[in-house]
Amino acid sequence: MDYLFVICLAILGFFMVSILSRKANHLSDKIFSIWLFLVAIAELTFFLSSQNLFHDFHWVYELACASHVMHGTMFYFYILSLVDPNFSFSKKHLLHFIPFAVYMGYKTTTKSLGLVDCLGEGGCSHSDNIYAIISVYLKFLIILAYVVMGYLMILKFQKNEIFLKGNPYRLKWISSIGNGVMILLSAVFLIKLLGVLGFHFVIDQVMLINIIVSVFVISFVYIYSKYSYIFAHPMNNNIAIPTSGSTNSGSNSMDENPYDEQFQKICNFIETKEVYKDGDLTLRKLSDMIDMPEHIISQAINRSANRSYSDFVNSYRINYFIQLIDQKAHEDKTLLYLAFDCGFNSKSSFNRVFKQFHEITPTEYIKSKS
């Protein structure tokens, strides 16, 4: 299993370097890099443990043990930075580090009072000391709390049709990582529970958890490669997700939006008829098609999607283009052909709109997917 841990460390190192070496680092990049660094520390302890080097590098274990609590916090902040393009750290977010401070206070107090000696027992996870066991479960509960909060945030945005239409691939990545973390946490909890119930594993319980975590990291990397363009060019803040303050009135929430019914009618018609492929789909033309006044269409889109009519229609065209690329349509068709097929009237307008939505050119996007 030594090779598994080494491979994970190499992969994590490569990702951190590739992310931090980019010219423009968004907040989500920085949070993700910190999270990867914490995972790398954990993987290092897995490797040292497999080599029976605990006592030689006990300080690494102490650091890793303390950093485990931060995985839940980093997961929460990372999800928040992805679903909210306007998210930025403020003083109130420092409150999220209180659980870490409480955990460190408990560890320091029990150690200074001589109630627990993890170093002498080969690590807290291997100890039968009641104070060490409390430490392990306290850590687990803190991580669980933040993972649940992050997962609930994901479930909320999965129901947000506007967010889905704005960037469906971003939502797929967020859902994938959320489901993966929940599965990993459930697996660790199940192993711990079986251990408490007296179940005997073929290999050491802690080593089994280390292997499962490492396999998760490799799977995580595979999913990353599918959505790598999201990390290279995060969501443009100018294309905002509708929130409680995104309407023109500044007070109505999405649920109170008086144009919800009209907006759903517009979306359903555009999606089912695929009229966005029409390069001459003007506001008046759509108005005639669905028998709805132009000003109602314009206000419904503005209030519900926080976009202009042209940006709204172009979002469908860009998403359709991405679907074509995923289907490898570019391998036997030119970009100009695909642009016309999506509803654009020129290559220049297509490049401009695509870059507006994804901050890269279509060609750069295709390279990031290869």
mmCIF file of C-alpha atoms in Angstrom:
data_model
loop_
_atom_site.group_PDB
_atom_site.id
_atom_site.type_symbol
_atom_site.label_atom_id
_atom_site.label_comp_id
_atom_site.label_asym_id
_atom_site.label_seq_id
_atom_site.Cartn_x
_atom_site.Cartn_y
_atom_site.Cartn_z
ATOM 1 C CA MET A 1 0.000 0.000 0.000
ATOM 2 C CA ASP A 2 3.023 2.272 0.227
ATOM 3 C CA TYR A 3 2.782 3.062 -3.480
ATOM 4 C CA LEU A 4 -0.845 4.143 -3.109
ATOM 5 C CA PHE A 5 0.074 6.810 -0.560
ATOM 6 C CA VAL A 6 3.067 7.984 -2.602
ATOM 7 C CA ILE A 7 0.935 8.304 -5.748
ATOM 8 C CA CYS A 8 -1.666 10.329 -3.846
ATOM 9 C CA LEU A 9 1.013 12.654 -2.493
ATOM 10 C CA ALA A 10 2.449 13.176 -5.982
ATOM 11 C CA ILE A 11 -0.993 13.911 -7.440
ATOM 12 C CA LEU A 12 -1.885 16.351 -4.669
ATOM 13 C CA GLY A 13 1.453 18.120 -5.064
ATOM 14 C CA PHE A 14 0.912 18.455 -8.814
ATOM 15 C CA PHE A 15 -2.546 19.942 -8.324
ATOM 16 C CA MET A 16 -1.396 22.481 -5.752
ATOM 17 C CA VAL A 17 1.440 23.657 -7.991
ATOM 18 C CA SER A 18 -0.779 23.856 -11.095
ATOM 19 C CA ILE A 19 -3.467 25.838 -9.275
ATOM 20 C CA LEU A 20 -1.147 28.269 -7.500
ATOM 21 C CA SER A 21 0.992 28.853 -10.619
ATOM 22 C CA ARG A 22 -1.903 30.302 -12.590
ATOM 23 C CA LYS A 23 -1.849 34.004 -13.334
ATOM 24 C CA ALA A 24 -5.212 34.726 -11.731
ATOM 25 C CA ASN A 25 -6.148 32.941 -8.525
ATOM 26 C CA HIS A 26 -9.724 33.290 -7.365
ATOM 27 C CA LEU A 27 -10.798 32.804 -3.768
ATOM 28 C CA SER A 28 -12.143 29.321 -4.530
ATOM 29 C CA ASP A 29 -8.678 28.392 -5.895
ATOM 30 C CA LYS A 30 -6.981 29.489 -2.694
ATOM 31 C CA ILE A 31 -9.434 27.640 -0.462
ATOM 32 C CA PHE A 32 -9.113 24.540 -2.621
ATOM 33 C CA SER A 33 -5.303 24.709 -2.444
ATOM 34 C CA ILE A 34 -5.367 24.964 1.364
ATOM 35 C CA TRP A 35 -7.703 21.982 1.501
ATOM 36 C CA LEU A 36 -5.399 19.970 -0.778
ATOM 37 C CA PHE A 37 -2.461 20.861 1.469
ATOM 38 C CA LEU A 38 -4.328 19.506 4.506
ATOM 39 C CA VAL A 39 -5.155 16.320 2.596
ATOM 40 C CA ALA A 40 -1.476 16.007 1.609
ATOM 41 C CA ILE A 41 -0.437 16.214 5.274
ATOM 42 C CA ALA A 42 -2.880 13.408 6.081
ATOM 43 C CA GLU A 43 -1.533 11.311 3.187
ATOM 44 C CA LEU A 44 2.013 11.859 4.458
ATOM 45 C CA THR A 45 1.030 10.430 7.838
ATOM 46 C CA PHE A 46 -0.548 7.432 6.083
ATOM 47 C CA PHE A 47 2.766 6.734 4.376
ATOM 48 C CA LEU A 48 4.818 7.192 7.550
ATOM 49 C CA SER A 49 2.430 4.920 9.424
ATOM 50 C CA SER A 50 2.813 2.196 6.794
ATOM 51 C CA GLN A 51 6.601 2.439 7.321
ATOM 52 C CA ASN A 52 6.280 2.291 11.138
ATOM 53 C CA LEU A 53 7.875 5.726 11.456
ATOM 54 C CA PHE A 54 5.389 7.208 13.925
ATOM 55 C CA HIS A 55 7.912 7.900 16.694
ATOM 56 C CA ASP A 56 10.520 9.319 14.313
ATOM 57 C CA PHE A 57 8.068 11.836 12.831
ATOM 58 C CA HIS A 58 5.585 12.274 15.681
ATOM 59 C CA TRP A 59 5.457 16.042 15.077
ATOM 60 C CA VAL A 60 3.955 15.372 11.629
ATOM 61 C CA TYR A 61 1.270 13.276 13.293
ATOM 62 C CA GLU A 62 0.544 16.024 15.814
ATOM 63 C CA LEU A 63 0.152 18.517 12.977
ATOM 64 C CA ALA A 64 -2.030 16.166 10.933
ATOM 65 C CA CYS A 65 -4.180 15.261 13.937
ATOM 66 C CA ALA A 66 -4.907 18.931 14.592
ATOM 67 C CA SER A 67 -5.536 19.720 10.913
ATOM 68 C CA HIS A 68 -8.164 16.980 10.503
ATOM 69 C CA VAL A 69 -10.744 19.242 12.132
ATOM 70 C CA MET A 70 -10.184 21.825 9.383
ATOM 71 C CA HIS A 71 -11.268 19.487 6.573
ATOM 72 C CA GLY A 72 -14.925 20.117 7.341
ATOM 73 C CA THR A 73 -14.393 23.878 7.538
ATOM 74 C CA MET A 74 -12.473 23.949 4.252
ATOM 75 C CA PHE A 75 -15.169 21.857 2.563
ATOM 76 C CA TYR A 76 -17.827 24.320 3.743
ATOM 77 C CA PHE A 77 -15.867 27.392 2.631
ATOM 78 C CA TYR A 78 -15.019 25.816 -0.722
ATOM 79 C CA ILE A 79 -18.653 25.010 -1.505
ATOM 80 C CA LEU A 80 -19.659 28.505 -0.390
ATOM 81 C CA SER A 81 -17.060 30.094 -2.681
ATOM 82 C CA LEU A 82 -18.358 28.067 -5.647
ATOM 83 C CA VAL A 83 -22.087 28.680 -5.231
ATOM 84 C CA ASP A 84 -21.761 32.348 -4.276
ATOM 85 C CA PRO A 85 -19.620 34.379 -6.722
ATOM 86 C CA ASN A 86 -19.782 37.376 -4.347
ATOM 87 C CA PHE A 87 -18.430 35.471 -1.347
ATOM 88 C CA SER A 88 -15.452 36.986 0.435
ATOM 89 C CA PHE A 89 -13.966 36.479 3.881
ATOM 90 C CA SER A 90 -15.012 38.859 6.628
ATOM 91 C CA LYS A 91 -14.605 38.994 10.404
ATOM 92 C CA LYS A 92 -17.764 36.958 10.974
ATOM 93 C CA HIS A 93 -16.203 34.000 9.161
ATOM 94 C CA LEU A 94 -13.535 33.792 11.855
ATOM 95 C CA LEU A 95 -16.259 32.275 14.043
ATOM 96 C CA HIS A 96 -15.959 29.109 11.970
ATOM 97 C CA PHE A 97 -12.507 28.554 13.460
ATOM 98 C CA ILE A 98 -13.886 28.371 17.002
ATOM 99 C CA PRO A 99 -14.487 24.572 16.777
ATOM 100 C CA PHE A 100 -10.823 24.152 15.831
ATOM 101 C CA ALA A 101 -9.795 26.295 18.815
ATOM 102 C CA VAL A 102 -12.050 24.244 21.121
ATOM 103 C CA TYR A 103 -10.565 20.997 19.823
ATOM 104 C CA MET A 104 -6.991 22.264 20.249
ATOM 105 C CA GLY A 105 -7.867 23.477 23.742
ATOM 106 C CA TYR A 106 -9.130 20.016 24.672
ATOM 107 C CA LYS A 107 -6.059 18.306 23.227
ATOM 108 C CA THR A 108 -3.656 20.697 24.964
ATOM 109 C CA THR A 109 -5.461 20.481 28.306
ATOM 110 C CA THR A 110 -5.649 16.670 28.412
ATOM 111 C CA LYS A 111 -2.023 16.361 27.367
ATOM 112 C CA SER A 112 -0.742 18.937 29.885
ATOM 113 C CA LEU A 113 -2.671 17.208 32.703
ATOM 114 C CA GLY A 114 -1.171 13.863 31.757
ATOM 115 C CA LEU A 115 -4.572 12.359 30.984
ATOM 116 C CA VAL A 116 -3.520 11.053 27.600
ATOM 117 C CA ASP A 117 -0.226 10.198 25.876
ATOM 118 C CA CYS A 118 -0.889 9.614 22.175
ATOM 119 C CA LEU A 119 2.812 9.504 21.391
ATOM 120 C CA GLY A 120 3.439 6.686 23.824
ATOM 121 C CA GLU A 121 0.445 4.717 22.570
ATOM 122 C CA GLY A 122 1.172 5.007 18.854
ATOM 123 C CA GLY A 123 -1.408 7.684 18.104
ATOM 124 C CA CYS A 124 -4.832 8.647 19.456
ATOM 125 C CA SER A 125 -6.613 6.467 16.894
ATOM 126 C CA HIS A 126 -4.876 3.384 18.322
ATOM 127 C CA SER A 127 -5.467 4.296 21.968
ATOM 128 C CA ASP A 128 -8.069 2.831 24.342
ATOM 129 C CA ASN A 129 -7.738 5.826 26.646
ATOM 130 C CA ILE A 130 -11.173 7.403 27.202
ATOM 131 C CA TYR A 131 -9.794 10.928 26.715
ATOM 132 C CA ALA A 132 -8.160 9.928 23.435
ATOM 133 C CA ILE A 133 -11.420 8.326 22.280
ATOM 134 C CA ILE A 134 -13.318 11.515 23.141
ATOM 135 C CA SER A 135 -10.752 13.441 21.093
ATOM 136 C CA VAL A 136 -11.369 11.227 18.048
ATOM 137 C CA TYR A 137 -15.149 11.509 18.247
ATOM 138 C CA LEU A 138 -15.043 15.242 18.955
ATOM 139 C CA LYS A 139 -13.015 15.631 15.783
ATOM 140 C CA PHE A 140 -15.489 13.510 13.835
ATOM 141 C CA LEU A 141 -18.513 15.486 15.085
ATOM 142 C CA ILE A 142 -16.935 18.824 14.104
ATOM 143 C CA ILE A 143 -16.132 17.558 10.616
ATOM 144 C CA LEU A 144 -19.611 16.044 10.287
ATOM 145 C CA ALA A 145 -21.300 19.317 11.271
ATOM 146 C CA TYR A 146 -19.514 21.289 8.553
ATOM 147 C CA VAL A 147 -19.930 18.610 5.917
ATOM 148 C CA VAL A 148 -23.683 18.526 6.610
ATOM 149 C CA MET A 149 -23.876 22.336 6.367
ATOM 150 C CA GLY A 150 -22.019 22.254 3.062
ATOM 151 C CA TYR A 151 -24.156 19.423 1.750
ATOM 152 C CA LEU A 152 -27.382 21.229 2.674
ATOM 153 C CA MET A 153 -26.069 24.224 0.748
ATOM 154 C CA ILE A 154 -25.521 21.968 -2.276
ATOM 155 C CA LEU A 155 -29.051 20.553 -2.016
ATOM 156 C CA LYS A 156 -30.435 24.082 -1.910
ATOM 157 C CA PHE A 157 -28.673 25.067 -5.126
ATOM 158 C CA GLN A 158 -29.611 21.814 -6.828
ATOM 159 C CA LYS A 159 -33.180 23.076 -6.635
ATOM 160 C CA ASN A 160 -32.225 26.458 -8.054
ATOM 161 C CA GLU A 161 -33.137 26.187 -11.746
ATOM 162 C CA ILE A 162 -31.473 29.498 -12.511
ATOM 163 C CA PHE A 163 -28.152 28.299 -11.118
ATOM 164 C CA LEU A 164 -28.489 25.082 -13.137
ATOM 165 C CA LYS A 165 -29.173 26.962 -16.361
ATOM 166 C CA GLY A 166 -26.341 29.411 -15.680
ATOM 167 C CA ASN A 167 -23.648 26.739 -15.357
ATOM 168 C CA PRO A 168 -24.860 23.111 -15.218
ATOM 169 C CA TYR A 169 -21.334 21.689 -15.291
ATOM 170 C CA ARG A 170 -20.328 23.665 -12.207
ATOM 171 C CA LEU A 171 -23.361 22.251 -10.399
ATOM 172 C CA LYS A 172 -22.388 18.724 -11.476
ATOM 173 C CA TRP A 173 -18.912 19.197 -10.003
ATOM 174 C CA ILE A 174 -20.283 20.630 -6.753
ATOM 175 C CA SER A 175 -22.767 17.754 -6.479
ATOM 176 C CA SER A 176 -20.053 15.187 -7.208
ATOM 177 C CA ILE A 177 -17.700 16.461 -4.533
ATOM 178 C CA GLY A 178 -20.545 16.799 -2.020
ATOM 179 C CA ASN A 179 -21.779 13.256 -2.598
ATOM 180 C CA GLY A 180 -18.225 11.942 -2.497
ATOM 181 C CA VAL A 181 -17.408 13.574 0.846
ATOM 182 C CA MET A 182 -20.668 12.293 2.358
ATOM 183 C CA ILE A 183 -19.945 8.748 1.146
ATOM 184 C CA LEU A 184 -16.392 8.923 2.517
ATOM 185 C CA LEU A 185 -17.563 10.189 5.886
ATOM 186 C CA SER A 186 -20.268 7.496 6.047
ATOM 187 C CA ALA A 187 -17.697 4.791 5.247
ATOM 188 C CA VAL A 188 -15.353 5.985 8.003
ATOM 189 C CA PHE A 189 -18.230 6.133 10.484
ATOM 190 C CA LEU A 190 -19.358 2.613 9.524
ATOM 191 C CA ILE A 191 -15.852 1.220 10.041
ATOM 192 C CA LYS A 192 -15.595 2.912 13.435
ATOM 193 C CA LEU A 193 -19.041 1.611 14.410
ATOM 194 C CA LEU A 194 -18.192 -1.949 13.385
ATOM 195 C CA GLY A 195 -14.990 -1.694 15.419
ATOM 196 C CA VAL A 196 -16.943 -0.626 18.500
ATOM 197 C CA LEU A 197 -19.323 -3.566 17.982
ATOM 198 C CA GLY A 198 -16.375 -5.937 18.023
ATOM 199 C CA PHE A 199 -16.096 -6.672 14.304
ATOM 200 C CA HIS A 200 -12.627 -7.933 13.356
ATOM 201 C CA PHE A 201 -11.136 -6.557 10.144
ATOM 202 C CA VAL A 202 -8.636 -8.421 7.994
ATOM 203 C CA ILE A 203 -6.259 -5.469 8.240
ATOM 204 C CA ASP A 204 -5.757 -2.796 10.879
ATOM 205 C CA GLN A 205 -8.824 -0.563 11.175
ATOM 206 C CA VAL A 206 -6.857 2.681 10.880
ATOM 207 C CA MET A 207 -4.942 1.385 7.861
ATOM 208 C CA LEU A 208 -8.254 0.422 6.221
ATOM 209 C CA ILE A 209 -9.516 3.981 6.682
ATOM 210 C CA ASN A 210 -6.254 5.345 5.275
ATOM 211 C CA ILE A 211 -6.641 3.177 2.171
ATOM 212 C CA ILE A 212 -10.273 4.241 1.656
ATOM 213 C CA VAL A 213 -9.319 7.922 1.975
ATOM 214 C CA SER A 214 -6.508 7.465 -0.551
ATOM 215 C CA VAL A 215 -8.825 5.733 -3.027
ATOM 216 C CA PHE A 216 -11.232 8.631 -2.580
ATOM 217 C CA VAL A 217 -8.439 11.095 -3.391
ATOM 218 C CA ILE A 218 -7.667 9.244 -6.637
ATOM 219 C CA SER A 219 -11.376 9.191 -7.550
ATOM 220 C CA PHE A 220 -11.532 12.865 -6.653
ATOM 221 C CA VAL A 221 -8.701 13.500 -9.107
ATOM 222 C CA TYR A 222 -10.556 11.672 -11.877
ATOM 223 C CA ILE A 223 -13.638 13.826 -11.370
ATOM 224 C CA TYR A 224 -11.406 16.915 -11.255
ATOM 225 C CA SER A 225 -10.026 16.070 -14.701
ATOM 226 C CA LYS A 226 -13.562 16.034 -16.122
ATOM 227 C CA TYR A 227 -14.349 19.507 -14.798
ATOM 228 C CA SER A 228 -10.874 21.022 -14.845
ATOM 229 C CA TYR A 229 -11.977 24.099 -16.804
ATOM 230 C CA ILE A 230 -14.061 25.155 -13.794
ATOM 231 C CA PHE A 231 -10.898 25.487 -11.708
ATOM 232 C CA ALA A 232 -8.922 27.144 -14.475
ATOM 233 C CA HIS A 233 -11.610 29.783 -14.971
ATOM 234 C CA PRO A 234 -14.151 30.086 -12.168
ATOM 235 C CA MET A 235 -17.581 31.613 -12.582
ATOM 236 C CA ASN A 236 -17.707 35.194 -13.718
ATOM 237 C CA ASN A 237 -19.036 37.459 -10.988
ATOM 238 C CA ASN A 238 -20.880 39.482 -13.613
ATOM 239 C CA ILE A 239 -23.164 36.523 -14.240
ATOM 240 C CA ALA A 240 -24.797 36.478 -10.856
ATOM 241 C CA ILE A 241 -26.913 33.831 -9.234
ATOM 242 C CA PRO A 242 -30.315 35.214 -8.212
ATOM 243 C CA THR A 243 -30.495 35.723 -4.475
ATOM 244 C CA SER A 244 -32.862 37.435 -2.106
ATOM 245 C CA GLY A 245 -31.354 40.780 -3.099
ATOM 246 C CA SER A 246 -30.948 40.280 -6.825
ATOM 247 C CA THR A 247 -34.327 41.600 -7.940
ATOM 248 C CA ASN A 248 -34.834 45.139 -9.114
ATOM 249 C CA SER A 249 -36.879 45.997 -6.054
ATOM 250 C CA GLY A 250 -34.126 44.769 -3.762
ATOM 251 C CA SER A 251 -36.673 43.247 -1.376
ATOM 252 C CA ASN A 252 -38.589 40.485 -3.127
ATOM 253 C CA SER A 253 -37.130 36.984 -2.879
ATOM 254 C CA MET A 254 -37.246 34.452 -5.687
ATOM 255 C CA ASP A 255 -40.334 32.883 -4.112
ATOM 256 C CA GLU A 256 -42.080 36.263 -4.147
ATOM 257 C CA ASN A 257 -41.136 37.103 -7.709
ATOM 258 C CA PRO A 258 -44.348 38.112 -9.531
ATOM 259 C CA TYR A 259 -42.863 36.955 -12.842
ATOM 260 C CA ASP A 260 -42.155 33.347 -11.829
ATOM 261 C CA GLU A 261 -44.981 31.915 -13.915
ATOM 262 C CA GLN A 262 -44.049 33.887 -17.030
ATOM 263 C CA PHE A 263 -40.373 33.030 -16.586
ATOM 264 C CA GLN A 264 -41.100 29.308 -16.367
ATOM 265 C CA LYS A 265 -43.193 29.587 -19.527
ATOM 266 C CA ILE A 266 -40.296 31.310 -21.310
ATOM 267 C CA CYS A 267 -37.767 28.697 -20.149
ATOM 268 C CA ASN A 268 -39.981 25.757 -21.060
ATOM 269 C CA PHE A 269 -40.622 27.127 -24.544
ATOM 270 C CA ILE A 270 -36.966 27.896 -25.256
ATOM 271 C CA GLU A 271 -35.828 24.494 -23.996
ATOM 272 C CA THR A 272 -38.474 22.332 -25.667
ATOM 273 C CA LYS A 273 -38.460 24.159 -29.010
ATOM 274 C CA GLU A 274 -34.699 24.904 -28.903
ATOM 275 C CA VAL A 275 -35.410 28.306 -30.428
ATOM 276 C CA TYR A 276 -32.058 29.605 -29.144
ATOM 277 C CA LYS A 277 -30.542 27.946 -32.223
ATOM 278 C CA ASP A 278 -32.250 30.637 -34.291
ATOM 279 C CA GLY A 279 -29.640 33.339 -34.891
ATOM 280 C CA ASP A 280 -32.400 35.903 -35.469
ATOM 281 C CA LEU A 281 -34.319 35.238 -32.257
ATOM 282 C CA THR A 282 -35.185 38.815 -31.350
ATOM 283 C CA LEU A 283 -37.282 39.806 -28.380
ATOM 284 C CA ARG A 284 -40.184 40.653 -30.694
ATOM 285 C CA LYS A 285 -39.923 37.293 -32.456
ATOM 286 C CA LEU A 286 -40.026 35.375 -29.178
ATOM 287 C CA SER A 287 -42.938 37.552 -28.058
ATOM 288 C CA ASP A 288 -44.931 36.506 -31.111
ATOM 289 C CA MET A 289 -44.028 32.846 -30.621
ATOM 290 C CA ILE A 290 -45.250 32.549 -27.039
ATOM 291 C CA ASP A 291 -47.917 35.271 -27.187
ATOM 292 C CA MET A 292 -46.418 37.342 -24.393
ATOM 293 C CA PRO A 293 -45.722 41.095 -24.443
ATOM 294 C CA GLU A 294 -42.097 42.061 -24.980
ATOM 295 C CA HIS A 295 -41.851 44.098 -21.791
ATOM 296 C CA ILE A 296 -43.174 41.159 -19.728
ATOM 297 C CA ILE A 297 -40.531 38.838 -21.229
ATOM 298 C CA SER A 298 -37.802 41.365 -20.561
ATOM 299 C CA GLN A 299 -38.875 42.005 -16.959
ATOM 300 C CA ALA A 300 -39.382 38.294 -16.210
ATOM 301 C CA ILE A 301 -35.858 37.451 -17.370
ATOM 302 C CA ASN A 302 -34.342 40.423 -15.602
ATOM 303 C CA ARG A 303 -36.107 39.746 -12.294
ATOM 304 C CA SER A 304 -35.755 35.961 -12.308
ATOM 305 C CA ALA A 305 -32.370 35.433 -13.987
ATOM 306 C CA ASN A 306 -30.728 38.796 -13.296
ATOM 307 C CA ARG A 307 -29.743 38.994 -16.961
ATOM 308 C CA SER A 308 -30.622 40.886 -20.076
ATOM 309 C CA TYR A 309 -32.602 39.146 -22.786
ATOM 310 C CA SER A 310 -29.568 38.673 -25.033
ATOM 311 C CA ASP A 311 -27.401 37.269 -22.201
ATOM 312 C CA PHE A 312 -30.197 34.902 -21.229
ATOM 313 C CA VAL A 313 -30.558 33.475 -24.742
ATOM 314 C CA ASN A 314 -26.792 33.319 -25.178
ATOM 315 C CA SER A 315 -26.498 31.245 -21.982
ATOM 316 C CA TYR A 316 -28.543 28.527 -23.698
ATOM 317 C CA ARG A 317 -26.358 28.742 -26.787
ATOM 318 C CA ILE A 318 -23.133 28.457 -24.768
ATOM 319 C CA ASN A 319 -24.460 25.500 -22.782
ATOM 320 C CA TYR A 320 -25.477 23.790 -26.020
ATOM 321 C CA PHE A 321 -21.987 24.369 -27.416
ATOM 322 C CA ILE A 322 -20.459 22.750 -24.318
ATOM 323 C CA GLN A 323 -22.749 19.750 -24.817
ATOM 324 C CA LEU A 324 -21.525 19.453 -28.421
ATOM 325 C CA ILE A 325 -17.902 19.556 -27.263
ATOM 326 C CA ASP A 326 -18.591 16.837 -24.690
ATOM 327 C CA GLN A 327 -20.005 14.781 -27.570
ATOM 328 C CA LYS A 328 -16.745 15.349 -29.525
ATOM 329 C CA ALA A 329 -18.583 17.250 -32.269
ATOM 330 C CA HIS A 330 -15.515 19.470 -32.776
ATOM 331 C CA GLU A 331 -13.488 16.514 -34.027
ATOM 332 C CA ASP A 332 -15.250 16.463 -37.393
ATOM 333 C CA LYS A 333 -16.738 19.978 -37.516
ATOM 334 C CA THR A 334 -15.182 23.435 -37.415
ATOM 335 C CA LEU A 335 -15.796 25.845 -34.556
ATOM 336 C CA LEU A 336 -17.523 28.200 -36.978
ATOM 337 C CA TYR A 337 -19.941 25.449 -37.975
ATOM 338 C CA LEU A 338 -20.698 24.710 -34.313
ATOM 339 C CA ALA A 339 -21.115 28.406 -33.556
ATOM 340 C CA PHE A 340 -23.730 28.773 -36.301
ATOM 341 C CA ASP A 341 -25.406 25.577 -35.127
ATOM 342 C CA CYS A 342 -25.722 27.063 -31.632
ATOM 343 C CA GLY A 343 -27.373 30.225 -32.916
ATOM 344 C CA PHE A 344 -24.482 32.674 -33.276
ATOM 345 C CA ASN A 345 -24.229 34.746 -36.448
ATOM 346 C CA SER A 346 -20.445 35.210 -36.475
ATOM 347 C CA LYS A 347 -17.309 33.701 -35.007
ATOM 348 C CA SER A 348 -16.342 36.997 -33.351
ATOM 349 C CA SER A 349 -19.628 37.303 -31.458
ATOM 350 C CA PHE A 350 -19.375 33.637 -30.453
ATOM 351 C CA ASN A 351 -15.839 34.090 -29.070
ATOM 352 C CA ARG A 352 -16.821 37.279 -27.257
ATOM 353 C CA VAL A 353 -19.909 35.745 -25.607
ATOM 354 C CA PHE A 354 -18.126 32.526 -24.655
ATOM 355 C CA LYS A 355 -15.329 34.489 -22.998
ATOM 356 C CA GLN A 356 -17.914 36.622 -21.198
ATOM 357 C CA PHE A 357 -19.410 33.492 -19.639
ATOM 358 C CA HIS A 358 -16.284 31.411 -18.994
ATOM 359 C CA GLU A 359 -13.374 33.896 -19.140
ATOM 360 C CA ILE A 360 -11.579 31.771 -21.744
ATOM 361 C CA THR A 361 -11.910 31.349 -25.492
ATOM 362 C CA PRO A 362 -13.670 28.306 -27.005
ATOM 363 C CA THR A 363 -10.321 26.992 -28.207
ATOM 364 C CA GLU A 364 -8.799 27.249 -24.731
ATOM 365 C CA TYR A 365 -11.840 25.487 -23.304
ATOM 366 C CA ILE A 366 -11.467 22.589 -25.742
ATOM 367 C CA LYS A 367 -7.767 22.271 -24.857
ATOM 368 C CA SER A 368 -8.630 22.149 -21.163
ATOM 369 C CA LYS A 369 -10.965 19.221 -21.837
ATOM 370 C CA SER A 370 -8.448 17.191 -23.852
#
